[in-house]
């Protein structure tokens, strides 16, 4: 029996199967079908069909390119895809609908979908995925994908593409997507031949995982719907992990330098987040204070012995003086952001998985490897020492810093002071919570005044884009449905993403959104002041955010006085619905 393919739409008539629903029994040769018969998909005449050659291995397949792509995504452990459907991605969207291992989370804006994919990867360590259309859908992804690029989050972006590419003026939703995505990706391609679909997808996922970045594939609309048999496709595999360990001699040399130091100080970064217990064990053995970068806030509970909190713009004076007085800095997984402002003239022991970040000065001993693998091998080589005096000094500085922040948290001031907001949040938010943090003044107060108890938190680090907080919270709730999730944001950042509050309602994602509403871009106001500019263009005309939550189907709670905040937060946590707590704050109190 032979298969016949419509040249207009690609529909295949299989003589073996026939079309019983149309009165054409199984086994009916194409030649015996009445001459006035037309294609059941596009209505083309019978003479628009050509016999499919026997050597076309894919023509008889019951699966399409899109269905094979969906199955490959699931095989790589992807279960959530964030995006927005449209004409040029309908084949892929349909394949996701049909695959029980995948769930398509539809956002109101593709930028929020991409930020959610980035946040999902940062929180879970798994690949985040987003899918949208060609042209404007693709361009809207860019900010979220740049966030993933800058913070080394593994993300796969799938985009539709018009059927005939680069046709020039008159094309609809057609852009050069290869050129668009090139600067943001570690892998970037277009599937122009169905037989290469699995190879290119497996390669894209491999790059995203190993190089910890963004991979992008554009899939033309017509190719999405073509038949494809995965059994006849070439694919690449991915190594299970990137565990790298320096030589024993190199680790011994690092231990010798640490043992010889009189005043070593540990600086733990995001790259050491999974090794918090090992970092503490090193501190306890050598009597070293522990400082962290902003992204590593929460690697250890902030009331832990030896922890002095963040080094940098939002950190304490005690952390800065401790780093300045060190005769050796031991940096574990530190990115050296300018806001951390690591003293660059200090002798260092550096441990990092990114070799480009190693060797910060000519006094650095670099260990190329994963902190989670290297620190346990370093620890037995370290010599214990009397830590009594060092511990007492760290305890004194902890108390001084806590006392300063307690005095800042005025429980009577109106509008509500941000230090008081952070104090209440520190006391109420449980240790198993996930916090998504926006960019702006709210971020400054969180870094400085919120006291972590091993909660997980996610933010836009190096890109520092406003509007990240809320889509990050949605991703957190989808990743950890049994854990409480909070979004700490400002009125400026939330207003960039607020259209997707209805997404939280639609998918029953009970997140608690705390908006520090000062009716101003507060951080920009401060930056203008620091650079001796007059305040200009920072004022915001805001809607009633609490009323907006109610209109969307959630719960809105306005807070105008400090005594209202704690009960509002407790009430919000008890509700199984998305909640916005709209808190009046004052930018002049910064």
PDB file of C-alpha atoms in Angstrom, residues 84-213:
ATOM      1  CA  UNK A  84       1.635  32.600  25.092  1.00  0.00           C
ATOM      2  CA  UNK A  85       0.130  30.786  22.061  1.00  0.00           C
ATOM      3  CA  UNK A  86      -0.264  32.234  18.580  1.00  0.00           C
ATOM      4  CA  UNK A  87      -0.471  31.477  14.859  1.00  0.00           C
ATOM      5  CA  UNK A  88       3.142  30.498  14.292  1.00  0.00           C
ATOM      6  CA  UNK A  89       3.368  28.205  17.340  1.00  0.00           C
ATOM      7  CA  UNK A  90       0.056  26.339  17.185  1.00  0.00           C
ATOM      8  CA  UNK A  91       1.613  23.008  16.227  1.00  0.00           C
ATOM      9  CA  UNK A  92       3.899  23.124  19.260  1.00  0.00           C
ATOM     10  CA  UNK A  93       1.101  24.276  21.550  1.00  0.00           C
ATOM     11  CA  UNK A  94      -1.112  21.405  20.393  1.00  0.00           C
ATOM     12  CA  UNK A  95       1.708  18.910  21.026  1.00  0.00           C
ATOM     13  CA  UNK A  96       2.076  20.201  24.591  1.00  0.00           C
ATOM     14  CA  UNK A  97      -1.687  19.885  25.107  1.00  0.00           C
ATOM     15  CA  UNK A  98      -1.558  16.253  24.036  1.00  0.00           C
ATOM     16  CA  UNK A  99       1.464  15.332  26.156  1.00  0.00           C
ATOM     17  CA  UNK A 100       0.390  14.443  29.723  1.00  0.00           C
ATOM     18  CA  UNK A 101       3.898  15.050  31.074  1.00  0.00           C
ATOM     19  CA  UNK A 102       3.845  18.728  30.074  1.00  0.00           C
ATOM     20  CA  UNK A 103       1.841  21.692  31.356  1.00  0.00           C
ATOM     21  CA  UNK A 104       1.558  24.966  29.451  1.00  0.00           C
ATOM     22  CA  UNK A 105       1.254  28.012  31.736  1.00  0.00           C
ATOM     23  CA  UNK A 106      -0.206  30.858  29.687  1.00  0.00           C
ATOM     24  CA  UNK A 107       0.962  34.345  30.681  1.00  0.00           C
ATOM     25  CA  UNK A 108      -0.481  37.690  29.640  1.00  0.00           C
ATOM     26  CA  UNK A 109       2.934  38.951  28.521  1.00  0.00           C
ATOM     27  CA  UNK A 110       5.829  36.973  27.111  1.00  0.00           C
ATOM     28  CA  UNK A 111       8.335  39.003  29.127  1.00  0.00           C
ATOM     29  CA  UNK A 112       6.784  37.694  32.334  1.00  0.00           C
ATOM     30  CA  UNK A 113       6.853  34.155  30.937  1.00  0.00           C
ATOM     31  CA  UNK A 114      10.581  34.406  30.231  1.00  0.00           C
ATOM     32  CA  UNK A 115      11.278  35.805  33.701  1.00  0.00           C
ATOM     33  CA  UNK A 116       9.283  32.939  35.202  1.00  0.00           C
ATOM     34  CA  UNK A 117      11.376  30.444  33.215  1.00  0.00           C
ATOM     35  CA  UNK A 118      14.557  32.102  34.463  1.00  0.00           C
ATOM     36  CA  UNK A 119      13.343  32.114  38.075  1.00  0.00           C
ATOM     37  CA  UNK A 120      12.253  28.472  37.808  1.00  0.00           C
ATOM     38  CA  UNK A 121      15.754  27.453  36.757  1.00  0.00           C
ATOM     39  CA  UNK A 122      17.439  29.537  39.471  1.00  0.00           C
ATOM     40  CA  UNK A 123      15.236  27.977  42.146  1.00  0.00           C
ATOM     41  CA  UNK A 124      15.248  24.340  41.040  1.00  0.00           C
ATOM     42  CA  UNK A 125      18.470  23.925  39.081  1.00  0.00           C
ATOM     43  CA  UNK A 126      16.388  22.414  36.257  1.00  0.00           C
ATOM     44  CA  UNK A 127      15.839  23.767  32.762  1.00  0.00           C
ATOM     45  CA  UNK A 128      13.191  26.487  32.485  1.00  0.00           C
ATOM     46  CA  UNK A 129      11.205  26.473  29.253  1.00  0.00           C
ATOM     47  CA  UNK A 130       9.210  29.100  27.396  1.00  0.00           C
ATOM     48  CA  UNK A 131       7.261  28.950  24.133  1.00  0.00           C
ATOM     49  CA  UNK A 132       5.753  31.744  22.094  1.00  0.00           C
ATOM     50  CA  UNK A 133       5.234  33.008  18.572  1.00  0.00           C
ATOM     51  CA  UNK A 134       7.506  34.540  15.970  1.00  0.00           C
ATOM     52  CA  UNK A 135       8.148  38.262  15.760  1.00  0.00           C
ATOM     53  CA  UNK A 136       6.636  40.211  18.670  1.00  0.00           C
ATOM     54  CA  UNK A 137       6.361  37.147  20.877  1.00  0.00           C
ATOM     55  CA  UNK A 138      10.060  36.482  20.396  1.00  0.00           C
ATOM     56  CA  UNK A 139      11.098  40.097  20.985  1.00  0.00           C
ATOM     57  CA  UNK A 140       9.040  40.244  24.190  1.00  0.00           C
ATOM     58  CA  UNK A 141      11.041  37.340  25.632  1.00  0.00           C
ATOM     59  CA  UNK A 142      14.358  39.163  25.459  1.00  0.00           C
ATOM     60  CA  UNK A 143      14.492  40.887  28.875  1.00  0.00           C
ATOM     61  CA  UNK A 144      13.659  37.671  30.739  1.00  0.00           C
ATOM     62  CA  UNK A 145      16.156  35.699  28.677  1.00  0.00           C
ATOM     63  CA  UNK A 146      18.861  38.285  29.338  1.00  0.00           C
ATOM     64  CA  UNK A 147      18.156  37.840  33.044  1.00  0.00           C
ATOM     65  CA  UNK A 148      18.776  34.100  32.623  1.00  0.00           C
ATOM     66  CA  UNK A 149      21.955  34.773  30.651  1.00  0.00           C
ATOM     67  CA  UNK A 150      23.400  37.148  33.228  1.00  0.00           C
ATOM     68  CA  UNK A 151      22.595  34.894  36.209  1.00  0.00           C
ATOM     69  CA  UNK A 152      23.589  31.623  34.451  1.00  0.00           C
ATOM     70  CA  UNK A 153      20.114  30.073  34.517  1.00  0.00           C
ATOM     71  CA  UNK A 154      19.450  27.186  32.118  1.00  0.00           C
ATOM     72  CA  UNK A 155      16.529  28.107  29.842  1.00  0.00           C
ATOM     73  CA  UNK A 156      15.250  26.717  26.541  1.00  0.00           C
ATOM     74  CA  UNK A 157      13.222  29.168  24.438  1.00  0.00           C
ATOM     75  CA  UNK A 158      11.092  27.695  21.661  1.00  0.00           C
ATOM     76  CA  UNK A 159       9.641  30.113  19.151  1.00  0.00           C
ATOM     77  CA  UNK A 160       7.406  29.726  16.167  1.00  0.00           C
ATOM     78  CA  UNK A 161       8.586  31.110  12.855  1.00  0.00           C
ATOM     79  CA  UNK A 162       6.722  32.058   9.697  1.00  0.00           C
ATOM     80  CA  UNK A 163       6.554  29.417   6.989  1.00  0.00           C
ATOM     81  CA  UNK A 164       8.701  31.249   4.444  1.00  0.00           C
ATOM     82  CA  UNK A 165      11.478  33.059   6.203  1.00  0.00           C
ATOM     83  CA  UNK A 166      13.011  36.433   5.431  1.00  0.00           C
ATOM     84  CA  UNK A 167      10.724  37.234   2.539  1.00  0.00           C
ATOM     85  CA  UNK A 168      11.278  40.944   2.919  1.00  0.00           C
ATOM     86  CA  UNK A 169       8.691  43.753   3.099  1.00  0.00           C
ATOM     87  CA  UNK A 170       5.131  42.623   3.692  1.00  0.00           C
ATOM     88  CA  UNK A 171       5.897  39.688   5.978  1.00  0.00           C
ATOM     89  CA  UNK A 172       3.677  39.413   9.053  1.00  0.00           C
ATOM     90  CA  UNK A 173       5.306  38.724  12.439  1.00  0.00           C
ATOM     91  CA  UNK A 174       8.475  37.781  10.616  1.00  0.00           C
ATOM     92  CA  UNK A 175      11.891  38.884  11.850  1.00  0.00           C
ATOM     93  CA  UNK A 176      15.432  37.534  11.715  1.00  0.00           C
ATOM     94  CA  UNK A 177      15.174  35.563  14.960  1.00  0.00           C
ATOM     95  CA  UNK A 178      18.622  34.046  14.592  1.00  0.00           C
ATOM     96  CA  UNK A 179      20.079  37.559  14.718  1.00  0.00           C
ATOM     97  CA  UNK A 180      17.723  38.629  17.525  1.00  0.00           C
ATOM     98  CA  UNK A 181      18.693  35.837  19.896  1.00  0.00           C
ATOM     99  CA  UNK A 182      22.391  35.552  19.029  1.00  0.00           C
ATOM    100  CA  UNK A 183      23.728  37.906  21.760  1.00  0.00           C
ATOM    101  CA  UNK A 184      21.674  36.314  24.566  1.00  0.00           C
ATOM    102  CA  UNK A 185      22.171  32.619  23.841  1.00  0.00           C
ATOM    103  CA  UNK A 186      24.752  29.887  24.286  1.00  0.00           C
ATOM    104  CA  UNK A 187      23.008  28.007  21.462  1.00  0.00           C
ATOM    105  CA  UNK A 188      20.778  29.459  18.734  1.00  0.00           C
ATOM    106  CA  UNK A 189      19.321  27.796  15.654  1.00  0.00           C
ATOM    107  CA  UNK A 190      16.333  27.321  13.372  1.00  0.00           C
ATOM    108  CA  UNK A 191      14.920  23.908  12.469  1.00  0.00           C
ATOM    109  CA  UNK A 192      14.835  24.136   8.686  1.00  0.00           C
ATOM    110  CA  UNK A 193      14.771  20.354   8.088  1.00  0.00           C
ATOM    111  CA  UNK A 194      12.464  18.098  10.079  1.00  0.00           C
ATOM    112  CA  UNK A 195      15.025  15.283  10.149  1.00  0.00           C
ATOM    113  CA  UNK A 196      17.329  17.536  12.217  1.00  0.00           C
ATOM    114  CA  UNK A 197      14.698  18.500  14.802  1.00  0.00           C
ATOM    115  CA  UNK A 198      15.691  16.006  17.500  1.00  0.00           C
ATOM    116  CA  UNK A 199      19.408  16.581  16.979  1.00  0.00           C
ATOM    117  CA  UNK A 200      19.078  20.352  17.276  1.00  0.00           C
ATOM    118  CA  UNK A 201      16.761  20.160  20.294  1.00  0.00           C
ATOM    119  CA  UNK A 202      18.993  17.723  22.181  1.00  0.00           C
ATOM    120  CA  UNK A 203      21.988  19.904  21.355  1.00  0.00           C
ATOM    121  CA  UNK A 204      20.167  23.062  22.516  1.00  0.00           C
ATOM    122  CA  UNK A 205      19.242  21.449  25.833  1.00  0.00           C
ATOM    123  CA  UNK A 206      22.795  20.168  26.243  1.00  0.00           C
ATOM    124  CA  UNK A 207      24.221  23.672  25.796  1.00  0.00           C
ATOM    125  CA  UNK A 208      21.668  25.207  28.175  1.00  0.00           C
ATOM    126  CA  UNK A 209      22.513  22.675  30.892  1.00  0.00           C
ATOM    127  CA  UNK A 210      26.292  22.472  30.553  1.00  0.00           C
ATOM    128  CA  UNK A 211      26.964  26.138  29.818  1.00  0.00           C
ATOM    129  CA  UNK A 212      24.216  27.333  32.205  1.00  0.00           C
ATOM    130  CA  UNK A 213      22.575  29.723  29.792  1.00  0.00           C
TER     131      UNK A 213
END
